[in-house]
XYZ file of C-alpha atoms in Angstrom:
202
model
C -1.529 -79.909 -2.388
C -0.685 -78.311 -5.703
C -4.666 -77.800 -5.700
C -4.491 -75.775 -2.196
C -2.240 -73.476 -3.780
C -3.963 -72.592 -6.302
C -7.245 -72.210 -4.575
C -4.751 -69.483 -2.397
C -3.532 -67.848 -5.195
C -7.072 -67.229 -6.485
C -7.930 -65.794 -3.278
C -4.954 -63.736 -2.818
C -6.411 -62.437 -6.224
C -9.643 -61.979 -4.994
C -8.833 -59.991 -2.539
C -5.856 -57.949 -4.274
C -8.761 -57.396 -7.042
C -11.025 -55.873 -4.252
C -8.148 -53.803 -2.556
C -7.013 -51.876 -6.009
C -10.988 -51.503 -6.576
C -11.437 -49.693 -3.391
C -8.541 -47.868 -4.173
C -9.599 -46.689 -6.869
C -12.933 -46.177 -5.640
C -11.301 -43.873 -2.705
C -8.731 -42.087 -5.250
C -12.195 -40.787 -7.476
C -12.390 -36.909 -6.519
C -15.765 -35.364 -7.151
C -15.149 -32.856 -9.596
C -16.813 -29.628 -8.519
C -19.726 -28.330 -10.788
C -18.726 -24.302 -10.860
C -21.396 -21.532 -11.470
C -18.973 -18.640 -12.464
C -15.919 -20.289 -15.355
C -13.811 -22.901 -14.072
C -10.224 -22.290 -14.867
C -8.863 -25.329 -12.654
C -5.278 -25.845 -14.108
C -4.764 -22.177 -15.553
C -1.115 -21.098 -15.620
C -1.558 -17.416 -14.444
C -3.072 -15.617 -11.525
C -0.047 -18.341 -9.281
C 0.602 -15.727 -6.719
C 1.108 -12.047 -5.652
C 3.578 -10.721 -3.441
C 2.676 -7.335 -2.410
C 2.643 -5.187 0.857
C -0.875 -4.814 2.673
C -2.769 -1.825 4.133
C -0.631 -2.415 6.887
C 2.596 -2.514 5.044
C 3.441 -6.299 5.715
C 3.933 -8.406 2.574
C 1.657 -10.961 1.633
C 1.674 -13.822 -0.806
C -1.400 -16.574 -1.420
C 0.749 -18.586 1.811
C -0.532 -16.133 4.073
C -3.953 -17.711 3.296
C -3.377 -21.406 3.234
C -6.693 -23.614 4.397
C -9.153 -20.514 3.249
C -10.497 -19.899 -0.055
C -9.045 -16.780 -1.157
C -11.147 -14.229 -3.337
C -9.335 -11.437 -4.909
C -10.228 -8.262 -6.884
C -8.964 -5.309 -8.678
C -10.438 -2.214 -7.914
C -10.097 1.326 -6.375
C -12.159 3.557 -3.641
C -13.635 5.453 -5.585
C -14.917 3.619 -7.916
C -18.283 4.509 -7.983
C -20.436 1.277 -8.567
C -18.674 -1.812 -9.677
C -16.400 -1.822 -6.642
C -18.214 -1.088 -3.606
C -20.910 -4.149 -5.466
C -18.723 -6.287 -5.577
C -17.297 -5.577 -2.340
C -20.487 -5.970 -0.750
C -21.148 -9.164 -1.798
C -18.363 -10.912 -1.139
C -18.962 -9.487 2.389
C -22.579 -11.267 2.332
C -21.229 -14.054 1.012
C -18.914 -14.317 4.505
C -21.769 -14.153 6.710
C -23.671 -16.219 4.727
C -21.373 -18.756 5.418
C -21.979 -18.527 9.383
C -19.420 -20.585 11.296
C -17.528 -21.038 7.613
C -17.525 -17.516 7.156
C -13.805 -17.447 8.670
C -12.276 -20.166 6.104
C -13.015 -16.949 3.348
C -10.726 -14.283 2.432
C -11.528 -11.372 0.584
C -7.919 -9.869 -0.996
C -9.304 -5.855 -2.679
C -6.263 -5.053 -5.131
C -6.082 -1.360 -5.855
C -5.318 0.063 -8.854
C -5.215 3.441 -8.386
C -2.082 3.627 -6.324
C -1.838 7.357 -6.543
C -4.726 8.111 -4.416
C -4.979 5.000 -2.896
C -3.693 5.288 0.186
C -2.884 3.044 3.132
C -5.059 5.089 5.482
C -7.967 5.645 2.860
C -7.620 1.353 2.100
C -7.731 0.652 5.771
C -11.225 2.795 6.209
C -12.385 1.339 2.932
C -11.860 -2.402 4.261
C -13.499 -1.527 7.335
C -17.028 -0.456 5.198
C -17.350 -3.751 3.860
C -15.303 -6.798 6.095
C -12.678 -6.260 8.431
C -10.668 -9.010 8.113
C -10.750 -8.523 4.535
C -7.428 -7.832 3.686
C -6.394 -4.546 0.825
C -3.321 -4.692 -1.566
C -1.672 -1.285 -2.002
C 1.285 -2.176 -5.647
C 3.983 0.534 -6.908
C 2.555 1.783 -10.439
C 5.486 -0.880 -11.700
C 4.126 -3.573 -9.302
C 0.416 -3.183 -10.585
C 2.088 -3.470 -14.158
C 3.520 -6.799 -13.300
C 0.470 -8.373 -11.317
C -2.040 -7.045 -13.940
C -0.140 -8.628 -16.508
C -0.171 -11.975 -15.012
C -4.199 -12.102 -13.785
C -4.710 -10.725 -17.104
C -6.396 -7.748 -15.755
C -6.911 -4.751 -17.534
C -6.788 -1.514 -16.072
C -6.452 2.692 -17.201
C -6.846 6.001 -16.084
C -9.438 8.173 -18.281
C -8.580 12.079 -17.218
C -11.408 14.208 -15.709
C -11.480 17.816 -15.024
C -9.304 18.451 -13.003
C -5.695 16.363 -12.240
C -7.412 14.491 -8.608
C -10.951 13.302 -10.893
C -10.007 10.930 -12.799
C -11.575 7.258 -12.993
C -10.454 4.104 -13.623
C -11.385 1.844 -16.042
C -10.599 -1.507 -14.819
C -11.912 -5.815 -15.705
C -14.299 -6.334 -12.884
C -14.117 -10.104 -12.424
C -13.037 -11.704 -9.700
C -10.691 -14.606 -9.282
C -11.300 -17.779 -6.723
C -9.087 -20.101 -4.854
C -9.387 -23.227 -3.399
C -7.658 -24.044 0.236
C -4.861 -25.316 -1.007
C -4.078 -21.958 -2.677
C -5.314 -22.962 -6.773
C -6.940 -21.127 -9.241
C -10.281 -22.450 -9.355
C -12.694 -19.641 -10.823
C -13.184 -16.888 -12.456
C -16.425 -15.171 -11.248
C -18.235 -12.443 -13.987
C -18.857 -9.130 -12.052
C -22.715 -9.080 -12.127
C -23.256 -12.733 -11.609
C -24.414 -11.576 -7.687
C -23.698 -13.013 -5.250
C -25.584 -16.266 -4.736
C -23.332 -17.901 -7.242
C -20.384 -16.825 -5.927
C -21.206 -18.304 -2.636
C -22.583 -21.921 -4.165
C -18.831 -21.670 -5.520
C -17.422 -21.003 -2.046
C -19.730 -23.630 -0.906
C -18.259 -26.138 -2.920
C -14.590 -25.438 -2.474
C -15.191 -25.884 0.945
C -16.682 -28.916 0.480
C -13.640 -30.567 -1.220
């Protein structure tokens, strides 16, 4: 009887070991390898609460289930901003049906000139689903600090011909709303596409 009990105990331990081994294997998630800068676990740029081009206050929760790409710029930017937004639109097209799971967000660093109607027209040039956020000067200062971005007005020949120096990278969030990747300006659409695909596949 004791021998039978001992065998039962060994069998039970064997089943437990197999079960735990299976659980351990299931718990291990394959860590995505990004082509941009991996900032997983960053303590900054976690969220925002700003009005969009229609006056609706938006937060990261509004885009749950999507990979979100946040870019700071202004509509009168001559090169960096239209290039970045065009690449983002290109990535969305390249994703095919999964393009619906990508959300582009443009945060204006020029609230003086980027009025709602201007931002609506600007977004329409790239993709009608892209959202523009229009902070007040005070909100802009706060979100710039939180996202660690730089912006500065550079005066022109006339009061309205000024330009804006600003950070040109993009922040990429996974479908759970967590900041995961920082894409440097100039990396190109293919780098962003690869990282978006990696996040969608997690």
